[in-house]
Amino acid sequence: MPESIRVTAGLPYPLGATWDGSGVNVAVFSAHARKIELCLFDDDGKRETARIPLPEYTHEVWHGYFPDLHPGQLYGLRVHGPYAPEAGHRFNPNKLLLDPYAKEIRGQIRWHDSLHGYRIGHSKQDLSFDKRDSARAMPKCRIIDPAHTWGHDDRPRRPWAETVIYEAHVKGITARKPDVPEELRGSFAALATPGVIEHLASLGVTAVELMPIHAFFDDRYLTEKGLHNYWGYSTLGFFAPAPRYIAPGHNLHDFKLMVQRLHGAGIEVIMDVVYNHTAEGNHLGPTLSFRGIDNLSYYVPADDPRYIYDTTGCGNNLNIRHPRVLQMVMDSLRYWVEDCHIDGFRFDLAVTLSRDRDNFDTNSPFLDAVAQDPVLAHVKMISESWDLGPNGYQVGGFPPGWAEWNGRYRDSMRGFVKGDPGAIPALATHLLGSSDIFDRRGRRPWASVNFMTAHDGFTLMDLYSYNEKHNEANGEENRDGHNDNRSWNCGVEGPSDDPAVIALRDRMRRMAMAALILSNGTPMILMGDEIGHSQQGNNNAYCQDSELTWMTWELDERAMSFKEFVAGALGLRRELAPLRSYRYLHGDPVGGEGGPPDVRWLRRDGKDTTHADWADTEDRDVAVVLRDTRDAVFIIANSSDQEITVIAPEAGEGRAWRLRLDSGTGKIDPDTPPVVAGDGIAMPGRAILLFSAV
């Protein structure tokens, strides 16, 4: 150890490498390690310049204080302990490890067999031991100065009922943006540029949900096929942004500047986070961080501790019931809220976070910790309420305070728009916020995050261009991805220059988007759907970092027309309160006893629907009036090919109905005569009409 590097006892908190203005405190949790060394590297991360044991061990935390270290220093960890895979221990000090609390990571993984704690190809597999140093193949942690001038960063704090989410990918939305400097494209700095923000603001979305930006790297099996981990659902650092999203010569302050500028446009930032598993995979995976620091603490052991319990399909479950692992997750969430001003989180495979092995636990340590945390009380929490384990589908099962991705909405609405038989009852439920799923314990309609498309599956354009998935480019012989897409190619598989096919596809897209935007709940729009982005039928583009997944910005008349329709529909949603109700509508009188019902379902003849009507599986159309004390709206949806006539109901108080949206023509506020009670409305096929009372 160089004489210039001094070390004293330091403190067992905070965890990680923390600059206090004078020096750096280093603290690392490991319940089973025998020694932990801090390894320092030169500025390019290629040469190890010092290896210093942390001198103290308090409450299962190894710690030391280094008065000679400063921000910018690159470092890693080496952890000594038993190598006994059969007992769940996989310590190997030959492997350089990332600090779980690192705030910045520099470099990429260079895949090599030395990254594994065992000898690849050995007859004993992971029971063997590899003595090679992995440092040259590993990225390095970097000590940061967290100071950032936020100025007057006013968080939008959008009410849930007014929230419209836009699911986006940092590179996907910026890689082809012409007015973004080429060296910035694909980065946080690019997402902070005026052109990107102006597009989002003009569309009318209120929140950007960023696909994973926690530190992740390309998986070995993908790099060997010439592919990339595009989506990022393979986290290796829960406090550090992904190095690939930091432009050359820039640093993590770009992320904070991006948040600040989005806030300036009234747009919240939600992070898609992956705390259910890590990038280290199963028992045969590499030793990159958690596995080498304390495998038995960080991961849920299987019945045989040599193996890891897995409900994610990715090889491991993070052991979030362990107090220190739960602390890491909660510290991570608070860091992104307090230090980076994040407005919310979407939790990938959230059921795994709330498991007691085979059972979903609504009083799990994770859910209880979130419920009582004062920092998280004011941010949006969204769960993907399923995983691959036993009892894994739990949509509607999360406690009050949570919103949930509603996969049942997606499937039912797709079926209705496509014209599937028997879809009307589910449509009616989902149009009003899926009360059958979420109306309990005081939850509100916004708890249902409604979506027609998301990153996982077809884009909206592809939903009406393909009957089958086309994932051949993924190198898995088209075996990957969903088979049940409820899509329709409108008569031709893939691209078509037939004007009739193009017109029908646009009609279907408008109907699907109108259904989404006019539904109670929280709408989520997939990046690029507003301009007709296609992935050529690939419904699992997780490994496609190319123009297949990057959003195009060269918009033709067709794309601009659709964007204007989406923006117009979102404008109507903002204007008309019954489309974003704060409470569930159950037919209760508006304004007290004797008032009109807040929801009324109607047949074509203007009369109330009956039980027999709801049971008729051949029906393809439905009409509904929604009211509050100020506004009333009348919605007609027809998924058949045939034009029908619908009798207009009473608008109330001598008012008439004004047509505000016609998805068939794509017109917003067309110049048409008002409609009064008893008038016959010509309702076209495959369309949605929205009227408001005037």
Coordinates of C-alpha atoms in Angstrom, one line a residue, residues 124-471:
K124 CA -17.0 -29.9 -11.5
Q125 CA -18.6 -26.7 -13.0
D126 CA -19.2 -24.1 -10.3
L127 CA -17.6 -26.3 -7.6
S128 CA -14.2 -25.6 -9.1
F129 CA -12.2 -22.4 -8.4
D130 CA -10.8 -19.8 -10.8
K131 CA -7.6 -17.9 -9.7
R132 CA -7.4 -15.5 -12.6
D133 CA -7.7 -11.7 -11.9
S134 CA -10.8 -10.3 -13.5
A135 CA -9.9 -6.6 -13.1
R136 CA -9.0 -5.9 -16.7
A137 CA -12.4 -7.2 -17.9
M138 CA -14.4 -5.2 -15.3
P139 CA -15.8 -1.6 -15.4
K140 CA -14.8 0.5 -12.4
C141 CA -16.7 2.4 -9.7
R142 CA -16.0 6.2 -9.5
I143 CA -16.2 8.4 -6.4
I144 CA -18.5 11.3 -7.1
D145 CA -19.1 14.8 -5.8
P146 CA -22.9 14.8 -5.5
A147 CA -23.2 18.6 -5.6
H148 CA -25.6 19.9 -8.2
T149 CA -27.2 23.3 -8.7
W150 CA -30.9 22.6 -9.0
G151 CA -31.9 26.3 -9.0
H152 CA -35.7 26.6 -9.0
D153 CA -36.6 23.0 -9.9
D154 CA -40.3 22.9 -9.3
R155 CA -41.5 19.3 -9.4
P156 CA -44.8 19.2 -11.4
R157 CA -46.5 17.0 -8.7
R158 CA -49.2 16.0 -11.2
P159 CA -52.3 14.5 -9.5
W160 CA -52.7 10.9 -10.5
A161 CA -56.1 11.6 -12.2
E162 CA -54.4 14.1 -14.6
T163 CA -51.4 11.9 -15.4
V164 CA -50.7 10.6 -18.9
I165 CA -47.6 8.4 -19.1
Y166 CA -45.3 8.1 -22.1
E167 CA -43.0 5.0 -22.0
A168 CA -39.7 5.9 -23.6
H169 CA -36.2 4.6 -24.1
V170 CA -33.3 7.1 -23.7
K171 CA -31.5 6.0 -26.8
G172 CA -34.6 5.0 -28.8
I173 CA -36.1 8.5 -28.6
T174 CA -32.9 10.4 -29.3
A175 CA -30.7 8.3 -31.6
R176 CA -32.2 9.6 -34.8
K177 CA -33.2 13.1 -33.8
P178 CA -31.7 15.5 -36.4
D179 CA -31.4 18.6 -34.3
V180 CA -29.5 16.7 -31.5
P181 CA -25.7 16.9 -31.9
E182 CA -24.5 13.5 -33.1
E183 CA -22.1 13.1 -30.2
L184 CA -25.0 13.4 -27.7
R185 CA -27.5 11.1 -29.4
G186 CA -28.6 8.2 -27.2
S187 CA -27.7 10.0 -24.0
F188 CA -29.4 11.8 -21.1
A189 CA -28.0 15.1 -22.6
A190 CA -29.9 14.3 -25.8
L191 CA -33.2 13.8 -24.0
A192 CA -32.7 17.2 -22.3
T193 CA -32.6 19.0 -25.7
P194 CA -35.4 21.4 -26.6
G195 CA -36.7 19.4 -29.7
V196 CA -37.3 16.2 -27.7
I197 CA -39.0 18.0 -24.8
E198 CA -41.1 20.1 -27.2
H199 CA -42.4 16.9 -28.9
L200 CA -43.5 15.5 -25.6
A201 CA -45.1 18.7 -24.4
S202 CA -47.0 19.3 -27.7
L203 CA -48.3 15.7 -27.5
G204 CA -49.8 16.4 -24.0
V205 CA -48.2 13.7 -21.9
T206 CA -47.5 14.6 -18.3
A207 CA -44.9 12.0 -17.4
V208 CA -42.0 10.2 -19.1
E209 CA -41.5 6.6 -17.9
L210 CA -37.9 5.8 -18.8
M211 CA -37.0 2.2 -19.5
P212 CA -34.2 1.0 -17.2
I213 CA -31.4 3.5 -16.7
H214 CA -29.8 1.8 -13.7
A215 CA -26.3 0.5 -14.6
F216 CA -26.6 -2.5 -16.9
F217 CA -24.3 -4.1 -19.5
D218 CA -24.6 -6.3 -22.5
D219 CA -25.1 -10.0 -21.6
R220 CA -22.4 -12.4 -22.8
Y221 CA -24.7 -14.6 -24.8
L222 CA -25.9 -11.5 -26.7
T223 CA -22.5 -10.1 -27.4
E224 CA -21.4 -13.4 -28.8
K225 CA -24.3 -13.2 -31.3
G226 CA -23.5 -9.6 -32.2
L227 CA -26.6 -8.3 -30.3
H228 CA -27.1 -5.9 -27.4
N229 CA -29.1 -5.6 -24.2
Y230 CA -31.2 -2.8 -25.5
W231 CA -34.0 -2.7 -23.0
G232 CA -31.8 -2.9 -19.9
Y233 CA -33.7 -5.3 -17.7
S234 CA -30.4 -6.7 -16.2
T235 CA -29.3 -4.3 -13.4
L236 CA -25.8 -4.4 -11.9
G237 CA -25.9 -1.1 -10.0
F238 CA -28.9 0.3 -8.3
F239 CA -27.4 3.8 -7.6
A240 CA -25.5 4.4 -10.8
P241 CA -26.9 5.4 -14.2
A242 CA -26.0 3.2 -17.1
P243 CA -22.6 4.3 -18.5
R244 CA -23.9 4.0 -22.1
Y245 CA -26.4 6.9 -21.5
I246 CA -23.6 9.4 -20.4
A247 CA -22.2 11.2 -23.4
P248 CA -18.4 11.1 -23.9
G249 CA -16.8 13.7 -21.7
H250 CA -19.9 14.2 -19.7
N251 CA -21.0 12.8 -16.3
L252 CA -24.0 11.9 -14.3
H253 CA -25.0 15.5 -13.8
D254 CA -26.5 15.2 -17.3
F255 CA -29.2 13.0 -15.7
K256 CA -30.1 15.7 -13.2
L257 CA -30.1 18.4 -15.9
M258 CA -32.5 16.2 -18.0
V259 CA -34.9 15.9 -15.0
Q260 CA -34.7 19.6 -14.4
R261 CA -35.5 20.5 -18.0
L262 CA -38.4 18.0 -18.2
H263 CA -39.8 19.5 -15.0
G264 CA -39.5 22.9 -16.5
A265 CA -41.9 21.7 -19.2
G266 CA -44.3 20.3 -16.6
I267 CA -43.3 16.7 -17.3
E268 CA -42.6 14.2 -14.5
V269 CA -39.9 11.6 -14.7
I270 CA -40.7 8.0 -13.7
M271 CA -37.9 5.3 -13.7
D272 CA -38.5 1.7 -14.7
V273 CA -36.6 -0.1 -12.0
V274 CA -35.5 -3.8 -11.7
Y275 CA -35.0 -4.8 -8.1
N276 CA -36.3 -8.4 -8.6
H277 CA -33.0 -9.8 -9.9
T278 CA -29.5 -8.8 -11.0
A279 CA -27.2 -9.3 -14.0
E280 CA -25.3 -12.1 -12.3
G281 CA -27.7 -14.8 -13.4
N282 CA -28.0 -18.3 -11.9
H283 CA -25.3 -20.3 -10.0
L284 CA -23.3 -20.6 -13.3
G285 CA -23.3 -16.8 -13.8
P286 CA -20.4 -14.4 -13.5
T287 CA -19.1 -12.9 -10.2
L288 CA -19.4 -9.2 -10.8
S289 CA -20.7 -7.7 -7.5
F290 CA -23.3 -9.1 -5.1
R291 CA -22.4 -12.8 -5.7
G292 CA -18.8 -12.1 -4.6
I293 CA -19.6 -9.8 -1.7
D294 CA -22.1 -12.1 0.0
N295 CA -24.0 -14.5 -2.3
L296 CA -26.0 -16.1 0.6
S297 CA -27.3 -12.7 1.8
Y298 CA -28.0 -11.0 -1.5
Y299 CA -29.9 -13.9 -3.2
V300 CA -32.7 -16.1 -2.2
P301 CA -31.2 -19.6 -1.9
A302 CA -33.0 -22.6 -3.2
D303 CA -33.7 -25.6 -1.0
D304 CA -30.2 -26.7 -2.0
P305 CA -28.1 -23.5 -1.2
R306 CA -25.8 -24.2 -4.1
Y307 CA -28.6 -22.9 -6.3
I308 CA -30.7 -19.7 -6.3
Y309 CA -34.5 -19.5 -6.1
D310 CA -35.9 -17.8 -9.3
T311 CA -39.3 -16.5 -10.2
T312 CA -38.0 -14.0 -12.8
G313 CA -36.7 -16.3 -15.5
C314 CA -33.3 -14.6 -15.2
G315 CA -31.6 -17.0 -12.8
N316 CA -31.9 -15.3 -9.4
N317 CA -34.2 -13.5 -7.0
L318 CA -32.8 -10.6 -5.0
N319 CA -33.3 -11.5 -1.4
I320 CA -35.3 -8.4 -0.5
R321 CA -36.6 -10.0 2.7
H322 CA -33.0 -9.7 4.1
P323 CA -32.8 -6.5 6.2
R324 CA -29.6 -5.2 4.5
V325 CA -30.8 -6.0 1.0
L326 CA -34.1 -4.3 1.7
Q327 CA -32.1 -1.4 3.1
M328 CA -30.2 -1.2 -0.2
V329 CA -33.4 -1.1 -2.2
M330 CA -34.9 1.6 0.0
D331 CA -31.7 3.6 0.0
S332 CA -31.7 3.4 -3.8
L333 CA -35.2 4.6 -4.1
R334 CA -34.7 7.5 -1.7
Y335 CA -31.4 8.5 -3.5
W336 CA -33.2 8.8 -6.8
V337 CA -36.0 10.9 -5.3
E338 CA -33.9 13.1 -3.0
D339 CA -30.7 13.5 -4.9
C340 CA -32.0 13.2 -8.5
H341 CA -35.6 14.6 -8.1
I342 CA -37.3 11.6 -9.6
D343 CA -41.1 11.6 -9.5
G344 CA -41.9 8.0 -9.5
F345 CA -41.0 4.4 -10.2
R346 CA -42.4 1.5 -12.2
F347 CA -41.3 -1.8 -10.6
D348 CA -40.5 -4.6 -13.0
L349 CA -41.9 -8.0 -11.9
A350 CA -43.0 -6.4 -8.7
V351 CA -44.6 -9.6 -7.3
T352 CA -41.1 -11.0 -6.8
L353 CA -40.3 -8.1 -4.5
S354 CA -43.3 -9.1 -2.4
R355 CA -42.9 -12.8 -2.2
D356 CA -42.4 -15.2 0.7
R357 CA -41.0 -17.8 -1.7
D358 CA -44.1 -19.4 -3.4
N359 CA -46.6 -16.9 -1.9
F360 CA -47.4 -13.3 -2.7
D361 CA -47.5 -11.4 0.6
T362 CA -49.4 -8.1 0.8
N363 CA -47.6 -7.4 4.1
S364 CA -44.2 -8.2 2.8
P365 CA -41.2 -6.3 4.3
F366 CA -40.9 -4.4 1.0
L367 CA -44.5 -3.3 0.7
D368 CA -44.5 -2.4 4.4
A369 CA -41.3 -0.4 4.1
V370 CA -42.6 1.6 1.1
A371 CA -46.0 2.3 2.9
Q372 CA -44.3 4.0 5.9
D373 CA -41.5 5.8 4.1
P374 CA -42.0 9.6 4.2
V375 CA -39.8 10.2 1.2
L376 CA -41.7 7.8 -1.0
A377 CA -45.1 8.9 0.2
H378 CA -45.1 11.7 -2.4
V379 CA -44.0 9.9 -5.5
K380 CA -45.8 7.7 -7.9
M381 CA -45.4 3.9 -7.4
I382 CA -46.4 1.6 -10.2
S383 CA -46.2 -2.2 -10.1
E384 CA -45.9 -4.7 -12.9
S385 CA -48.1 -7.1 -10.9
W386 CA -46.8 -10.4 -12.1
D387 CA -43.8 -12.7 -12.3
L388 CA -43.1 -16.3 -13.5
G389 CA -43.5 -18.0 -10.1
P390 CA -46.4 -19.8 -8.4
N391 CA -49.4 -17.5 -7.9
G392 CA -47.5 -14.9 -10.0
Y393 CA -50.4 -13.0 -11.5
Q394 CA -51.5 -10.4 -8.9
V395 CA -53.1 -7.5 -10.9
G396 CA -55.3 -5.8 -8.4
G397 CA -53.5 -7.3 -5.4
F398 CA -51.2 -4.5 -4.4
P399 CA -52.1 -2.2 -1.5
P400 CA -53.5 1.3 -1.5
G401 CA -51.1 3.9 -2.8
W402 CA -50.0 1.8 -5.7
A403 CA -50.9 2.0 -9.4
E404 CA -50.6 -1.2 -11.5
W405 CA -49.9 -2.1 -15.1
N406 CA -53.3 -3.6 -16.1
G407 CA -52.5 -6.4 -18.5
R408 CA -56.2 -7.4 -18.5
Y409 CA -57.1 -4.0 -19.9
R410 CA -54.6 -4.5 -22.7
D411 CA -55.9 -7.9 -23.7
S412 CA -59.6 -7.1 -23.4
M413 CA -59.4 -3.8 -25.2
R414 CA -57.4 -5.3 -28.0
G415 CA -60.0 -8.0 -28.3
F416 CA -62.8 -5.4 -28.5
V417 CA -61.1 -3.2 -31.1
K418 CA -60.3 -6.2 -33.2
G419 CA -64.0 -7.2 -33.1
D420 CA -63.7 -10.4 -31.1
P421 CA -67.1 -11.8 -29.9
G422 CA -68.2 -11.4 -26.3
A423 CA -65.8 -8.4 -25.6
I424 CA -68.5 -5.8 -24.6
P425 CA -68.7 -6.6 -20.8
A426 CA -65.0 -6.4 -20.3
L427 CA -64.8 -3.2 -22.4
A428 CA -67.5 -1.6 -20.2
T429 CA -65.6 -2.5 -17.0
H430 CA -62.2 -1.3 -18.3
L431 CA -63.6 1.9 -19.8
L432 CA -64.6 2.9 -16.2
G433 CA -61.2 2.2 -14.6
S434 CA -61.5 -1.6 -14.0
S435 CA -63.5 -1.3 -10.8
D436 CA -63.9 -5.1 -10.7
I437 CA -60.1 -5.3 -10.1
F438 CA -59.2 -2.2 -8.1
D439 CA -62.3 -0.8 -6.4
R440 CA -61.4 -1.8 -2.8
R441 CA -59.8 -0.3 0.2
G442 CA -60.4 3.2 -1.1
R443 CA -58.4 2.8 -4.2
R444 CA -59.2 5.1 -7.2
P445 CA -59.5 4.6 -10.9
W446 CA -56.0 5.9 -11.5
A447 CA -54.7 2.7 -9.9
S448 CA -55.3 1.1 -13.3
V449 CA -52.4 2.0 -15.7
N450 CA -54.1 1.3 -19.0
F451 CA -52.1 0.5 -22.1
M452 CA -52.7 -1.0 -25.5
T453 CA -49.0 -1.4 -26.2
A454 CA -45.7 -1.3 -24.3
H455 CA -42.1 -2.1 -24.9
D456 CA -42.8 -5.8 -24.5
G457 CA -44.9 -6.7 -27.5
F458 CA -46.1 -5.2 -30.8
T459 CA -46.0 -1.4 -31.4
L460 CA -49.5 0.0 -32.3
M461 CA -48.6 0.1 -36.0
D462 CA -47.5 -3.5 -35.9
L463 CA -50.6 -4.5 -33.9
Y464 CA -52.6 -3.8 -37.1
S465 CA -50.0 -4.9 -39.6
Y466 CA -49.1 -8.4 -38.5
N467 CA -51.0 -11.5 -37.4
E468 CA -47.9 -13.3 -36.2
K469 CA -44.7 -12.2 -34.5
H470 CA -41.5 -11.9 -36.6
N471 CA -38.6 -12.2 -34.2

